[in-house]
Short mmCIF file of C-alpha atoms in Angstrom, two decimals:
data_model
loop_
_atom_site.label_atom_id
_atom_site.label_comp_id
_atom_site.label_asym_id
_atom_site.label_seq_id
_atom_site.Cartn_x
_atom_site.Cartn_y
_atom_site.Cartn_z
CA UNK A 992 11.13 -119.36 -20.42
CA UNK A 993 11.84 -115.76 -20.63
CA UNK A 994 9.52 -114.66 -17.90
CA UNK A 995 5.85 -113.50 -17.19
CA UNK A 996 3.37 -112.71 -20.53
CA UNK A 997 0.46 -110.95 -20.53
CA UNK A 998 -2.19 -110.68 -23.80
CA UNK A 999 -2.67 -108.24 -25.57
CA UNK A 1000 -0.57 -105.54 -24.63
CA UNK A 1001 -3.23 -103.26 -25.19
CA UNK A 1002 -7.25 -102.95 -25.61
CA UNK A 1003 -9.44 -100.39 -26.57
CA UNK A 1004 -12.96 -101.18 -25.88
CA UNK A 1005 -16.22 -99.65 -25.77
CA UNK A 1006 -18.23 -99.67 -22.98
CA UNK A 1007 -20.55 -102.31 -22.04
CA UNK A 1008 -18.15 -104.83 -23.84
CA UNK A 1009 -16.53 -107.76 -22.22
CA UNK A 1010 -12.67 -108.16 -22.52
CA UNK A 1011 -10.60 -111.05 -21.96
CA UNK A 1012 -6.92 -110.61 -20.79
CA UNK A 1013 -4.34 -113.78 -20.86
CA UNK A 1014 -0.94 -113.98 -18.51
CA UNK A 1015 1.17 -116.68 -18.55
CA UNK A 1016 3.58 -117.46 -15.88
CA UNK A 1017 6.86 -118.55 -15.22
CA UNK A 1018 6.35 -122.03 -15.45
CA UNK A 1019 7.83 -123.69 -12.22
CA UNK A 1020 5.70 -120.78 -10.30
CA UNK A 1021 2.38 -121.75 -8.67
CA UNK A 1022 1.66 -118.73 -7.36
CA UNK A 1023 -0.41 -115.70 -10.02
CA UNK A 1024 -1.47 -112.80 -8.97
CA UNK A 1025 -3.53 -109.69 -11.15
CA UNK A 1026 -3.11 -106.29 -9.83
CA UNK A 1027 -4.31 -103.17 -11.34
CA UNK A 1028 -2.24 -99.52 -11.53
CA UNK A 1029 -4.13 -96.59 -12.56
CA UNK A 1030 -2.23 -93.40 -13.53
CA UNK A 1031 0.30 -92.18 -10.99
CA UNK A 1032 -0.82 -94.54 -8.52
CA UNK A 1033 1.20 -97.73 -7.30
CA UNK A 1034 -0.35 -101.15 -8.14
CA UNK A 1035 -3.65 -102.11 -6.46
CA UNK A 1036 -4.14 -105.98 -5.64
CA UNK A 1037 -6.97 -107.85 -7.02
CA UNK A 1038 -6.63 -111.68 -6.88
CA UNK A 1039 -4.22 -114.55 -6.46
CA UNK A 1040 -4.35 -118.32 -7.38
CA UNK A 1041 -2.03 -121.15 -5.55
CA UNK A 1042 -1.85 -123.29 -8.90
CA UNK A 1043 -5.59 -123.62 -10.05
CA UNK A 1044 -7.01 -122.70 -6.72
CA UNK A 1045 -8.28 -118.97 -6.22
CA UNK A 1046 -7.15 -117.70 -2.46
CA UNK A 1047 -8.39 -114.37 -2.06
CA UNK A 1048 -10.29 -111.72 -4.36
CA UNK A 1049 -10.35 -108.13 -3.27
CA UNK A 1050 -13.41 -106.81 -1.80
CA UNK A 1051 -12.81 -103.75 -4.21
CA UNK A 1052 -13.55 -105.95 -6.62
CA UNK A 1053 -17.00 -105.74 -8.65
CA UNK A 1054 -18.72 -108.69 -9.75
CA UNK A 1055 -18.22 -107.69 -13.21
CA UNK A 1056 -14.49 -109.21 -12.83
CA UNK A 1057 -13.96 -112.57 -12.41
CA UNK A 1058 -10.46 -114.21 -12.93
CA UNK A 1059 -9.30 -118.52 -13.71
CA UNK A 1060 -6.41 -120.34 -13.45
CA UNK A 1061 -8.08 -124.20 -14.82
CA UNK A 1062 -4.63 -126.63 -14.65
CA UNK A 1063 -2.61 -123.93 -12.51
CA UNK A 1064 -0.97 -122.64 -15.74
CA UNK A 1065 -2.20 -120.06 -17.43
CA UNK A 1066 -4.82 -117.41 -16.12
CA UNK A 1067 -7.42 -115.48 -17.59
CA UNK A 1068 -8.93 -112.25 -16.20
CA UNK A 1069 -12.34 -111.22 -17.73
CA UNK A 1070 -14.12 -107.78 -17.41
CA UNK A 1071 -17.85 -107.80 -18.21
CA UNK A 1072 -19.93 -104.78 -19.00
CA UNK A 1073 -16.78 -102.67 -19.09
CA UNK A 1074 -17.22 -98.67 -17.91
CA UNK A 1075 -14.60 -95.93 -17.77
CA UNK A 1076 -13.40 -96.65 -14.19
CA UNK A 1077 -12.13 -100.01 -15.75
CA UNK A 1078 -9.34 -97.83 -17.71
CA UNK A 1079 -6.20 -99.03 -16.17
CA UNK A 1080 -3.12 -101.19 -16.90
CA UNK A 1081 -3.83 -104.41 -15.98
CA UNK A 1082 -0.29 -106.57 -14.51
CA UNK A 1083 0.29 -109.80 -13.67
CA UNK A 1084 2.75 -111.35 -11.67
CA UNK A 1085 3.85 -115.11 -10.55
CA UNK A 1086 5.90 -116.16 -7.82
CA UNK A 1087 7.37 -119.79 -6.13
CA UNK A 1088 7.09 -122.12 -4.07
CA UNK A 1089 8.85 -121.46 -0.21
CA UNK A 1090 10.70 -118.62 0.58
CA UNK A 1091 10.81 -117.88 -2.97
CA UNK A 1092 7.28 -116.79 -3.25
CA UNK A 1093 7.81 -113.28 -1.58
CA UNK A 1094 9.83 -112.75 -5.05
CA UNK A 1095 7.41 -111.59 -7.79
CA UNK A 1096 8.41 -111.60 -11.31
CA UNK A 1097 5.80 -108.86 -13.18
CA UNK A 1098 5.00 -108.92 -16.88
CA UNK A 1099 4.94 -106.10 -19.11
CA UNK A 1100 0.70 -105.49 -18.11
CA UNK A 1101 -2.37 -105.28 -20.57
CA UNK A 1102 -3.43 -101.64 -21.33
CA UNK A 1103 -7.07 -101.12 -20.99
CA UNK A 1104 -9.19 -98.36 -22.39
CA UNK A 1105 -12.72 -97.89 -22.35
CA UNK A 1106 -14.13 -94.94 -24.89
CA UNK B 1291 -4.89 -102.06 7.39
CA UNK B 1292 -1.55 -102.89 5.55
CA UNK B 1293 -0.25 -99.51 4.19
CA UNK B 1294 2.69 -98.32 2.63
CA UNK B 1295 3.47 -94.86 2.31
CA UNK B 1296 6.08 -93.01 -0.35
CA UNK B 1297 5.58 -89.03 0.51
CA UNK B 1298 7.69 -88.02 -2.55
CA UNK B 1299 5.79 -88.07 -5.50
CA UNK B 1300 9.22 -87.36 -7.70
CA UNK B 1301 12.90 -86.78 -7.03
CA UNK B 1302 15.99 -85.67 -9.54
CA UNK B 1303 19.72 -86.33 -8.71
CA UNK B 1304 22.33 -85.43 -11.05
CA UNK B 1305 24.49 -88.26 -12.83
CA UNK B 1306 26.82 -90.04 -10.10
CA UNK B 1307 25.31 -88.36 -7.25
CA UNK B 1308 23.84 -90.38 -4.56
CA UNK B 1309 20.05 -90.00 -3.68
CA UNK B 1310 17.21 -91.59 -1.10
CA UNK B 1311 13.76 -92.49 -1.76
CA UNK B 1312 11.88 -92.39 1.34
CA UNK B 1313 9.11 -95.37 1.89
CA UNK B 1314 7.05 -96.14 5.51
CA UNK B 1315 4.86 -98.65 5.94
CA UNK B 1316 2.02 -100.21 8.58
CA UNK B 1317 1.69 -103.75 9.60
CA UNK B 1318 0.42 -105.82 12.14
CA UNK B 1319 2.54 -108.85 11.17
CA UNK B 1320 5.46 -109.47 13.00
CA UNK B 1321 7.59 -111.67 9.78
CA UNK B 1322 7.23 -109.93 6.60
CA UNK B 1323 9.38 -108.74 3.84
CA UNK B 1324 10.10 -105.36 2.20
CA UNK B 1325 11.02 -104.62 -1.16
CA UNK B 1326 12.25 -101.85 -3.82
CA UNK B 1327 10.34 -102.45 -7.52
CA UNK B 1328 11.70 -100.59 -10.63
CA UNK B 1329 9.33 -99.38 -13.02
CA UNK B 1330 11.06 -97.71 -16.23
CA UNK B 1331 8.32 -96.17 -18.44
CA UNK B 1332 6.55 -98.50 -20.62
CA UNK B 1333 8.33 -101.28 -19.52
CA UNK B 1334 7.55 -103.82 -16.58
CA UNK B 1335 8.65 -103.95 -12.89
CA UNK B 1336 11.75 -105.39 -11.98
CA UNK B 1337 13.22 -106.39 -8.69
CA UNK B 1338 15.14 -103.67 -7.23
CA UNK B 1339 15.81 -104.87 -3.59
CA UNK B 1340 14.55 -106.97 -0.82
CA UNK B 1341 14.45 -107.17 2.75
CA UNK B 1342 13.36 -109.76 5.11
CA UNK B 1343 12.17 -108.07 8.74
CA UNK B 1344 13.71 -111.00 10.86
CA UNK B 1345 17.00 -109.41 9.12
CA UNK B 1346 18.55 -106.70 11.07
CA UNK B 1347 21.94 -106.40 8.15
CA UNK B 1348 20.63 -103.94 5.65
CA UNK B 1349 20.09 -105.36 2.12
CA UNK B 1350 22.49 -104.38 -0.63
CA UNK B 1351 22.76 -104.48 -4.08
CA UNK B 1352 25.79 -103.29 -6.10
CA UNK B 1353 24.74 -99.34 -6.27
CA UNK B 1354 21.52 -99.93 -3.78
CA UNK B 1355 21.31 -99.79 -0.01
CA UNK B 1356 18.64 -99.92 2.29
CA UNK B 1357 17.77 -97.92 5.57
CA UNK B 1358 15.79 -100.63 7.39
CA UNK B 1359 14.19 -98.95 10.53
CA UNK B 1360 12.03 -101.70 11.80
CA UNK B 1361 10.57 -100.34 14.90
CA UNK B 1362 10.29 -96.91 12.70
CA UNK B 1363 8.91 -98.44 10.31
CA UNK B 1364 10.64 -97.04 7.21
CA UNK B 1365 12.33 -98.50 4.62
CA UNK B 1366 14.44 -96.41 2.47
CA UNK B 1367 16.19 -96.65 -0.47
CA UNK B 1368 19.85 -95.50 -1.44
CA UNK B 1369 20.83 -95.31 -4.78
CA UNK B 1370 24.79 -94.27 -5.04
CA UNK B 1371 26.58 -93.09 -8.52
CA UNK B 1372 23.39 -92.39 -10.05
CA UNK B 1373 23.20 -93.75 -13.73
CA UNK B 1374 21.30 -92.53 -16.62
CA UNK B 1375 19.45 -95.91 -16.73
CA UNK B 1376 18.34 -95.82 -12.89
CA UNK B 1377 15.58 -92.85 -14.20
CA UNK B 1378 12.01 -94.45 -13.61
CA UNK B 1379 9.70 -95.06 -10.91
CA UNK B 1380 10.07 -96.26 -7.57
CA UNK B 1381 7.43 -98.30 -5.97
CA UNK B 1382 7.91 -99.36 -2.09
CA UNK B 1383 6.23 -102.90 -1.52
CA UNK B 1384 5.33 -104.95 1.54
CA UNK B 1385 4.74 -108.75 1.54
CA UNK B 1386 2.22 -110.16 3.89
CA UNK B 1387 -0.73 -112.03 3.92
CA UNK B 1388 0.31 -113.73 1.00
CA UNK B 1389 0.26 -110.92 -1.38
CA UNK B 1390 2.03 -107.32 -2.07
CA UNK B 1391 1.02 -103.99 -0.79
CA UNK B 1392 2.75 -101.32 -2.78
CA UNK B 1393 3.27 -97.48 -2.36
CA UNK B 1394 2.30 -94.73 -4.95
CA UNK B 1395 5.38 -95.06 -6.44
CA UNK B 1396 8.33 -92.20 -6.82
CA UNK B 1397 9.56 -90.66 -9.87
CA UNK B 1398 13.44 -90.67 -10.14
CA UNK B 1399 14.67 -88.00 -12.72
CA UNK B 1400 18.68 -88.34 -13.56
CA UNK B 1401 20.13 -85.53 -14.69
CA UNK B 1402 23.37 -85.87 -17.52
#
């Protein structure tokens, strides 16, 4: 296990379209979180998952996002209707179990732009 | 509201110098942890340093030192015989209800 993955690396879509983004954790972690950093700005939080179960969403959040974790494994992050605002990079991050899980481990993000 | 403040947008130091990143924060928790994240361009955020408040011994690592003020609330960082490699940003983080608050992040120039 070489650490946190996130799919693709990089989207371009046009707006209105839906885009899927895949992360895959370290695999003894049961804690996933998706944050969002826009340009210059530090990362923003948007959800986290204790193995399958979703434990907060941010109230920033639109409706249009919508994020699962089915088995506590992998986790998917979906956009619908994308618009410009969406434009960010997109990271996830996993963490343990204990004392462990105030140590995030961050993957390398998913790239979003919306022409 | 759990903030976390970084008031220098970007900082240079010259090769083996010594420089501090600056990094206050607001929380109404009384245990929570405080960290240093690396972000080198295009590449993802590693672990710099962390800090657990209960802790009054200042974290270290190697070449990085924390100021931990705790009734200050600030939480610098200290990086000593600046290398080449340490260029990238910065980004403050607190841990508390269960997730990560992070700054705006600092841009470390190092100069050859």
């Amino acid at each position: 296990d070489t650490g946190v993955s996130q799919d693709p690396r990089h989207k371009i879509t046009k707006r209105g379209q839906n885009v899927t983004f895949r992360c895959d954790p370290i695999s003894e972690h049961n804690r996933l979180y998706w944050y969002r950093q826009t340009l210059g700005q530090g990362p923003e939080f948007l959800t986290y998952f204790q193995n399958e179960a979703q434990l907060e969403k941010s109230r920033l959040l639109s409706d249009r996002f919508s994020a699962e974790r089915p088995k506590g494994s992998f986790s998917t992050l979906e956009i619908q209707r994308t618009e410009q605002g969406d434009s960010a990079m997109y990271l996830c991050a996993s963490s343990g179990v204990g004392w462990m899980n105030t140590e995030a481990f961050f993957g390398q993000g998913t790239r979003l732009t919306v022409v | 509201a759990q903030t976390v403040t970084q008031s220098q947008p970007e900082m240079s130091v010259q090769e083996a110098e010594t420089v501090t990143l600056s990094c206050t924060y607001d929380t109404s928790e009384s245990d929570y942890y405080l960290f240093w994240y690396k972000q080198p361009p295009s590449r993802q955020m590693i672990l710099v340093i962390r800090q657990e408040a209960y802790k009054q011994q200042n974290a270290t690592e190697n070449r990085f030192s924390v100021n931990f003020q705790k009734a200050a609330k600030s939480f610098s960082l200290k990086i000593s015989d600046s290398q080449l490699g340490d260029a990238a940003m910065y980004f403050c983080a607190s841990y508390n209800f269960n997730k990560f608050y992070f700054g705006s992040g600092t841009k470390l120039n190092v100069k050859p």
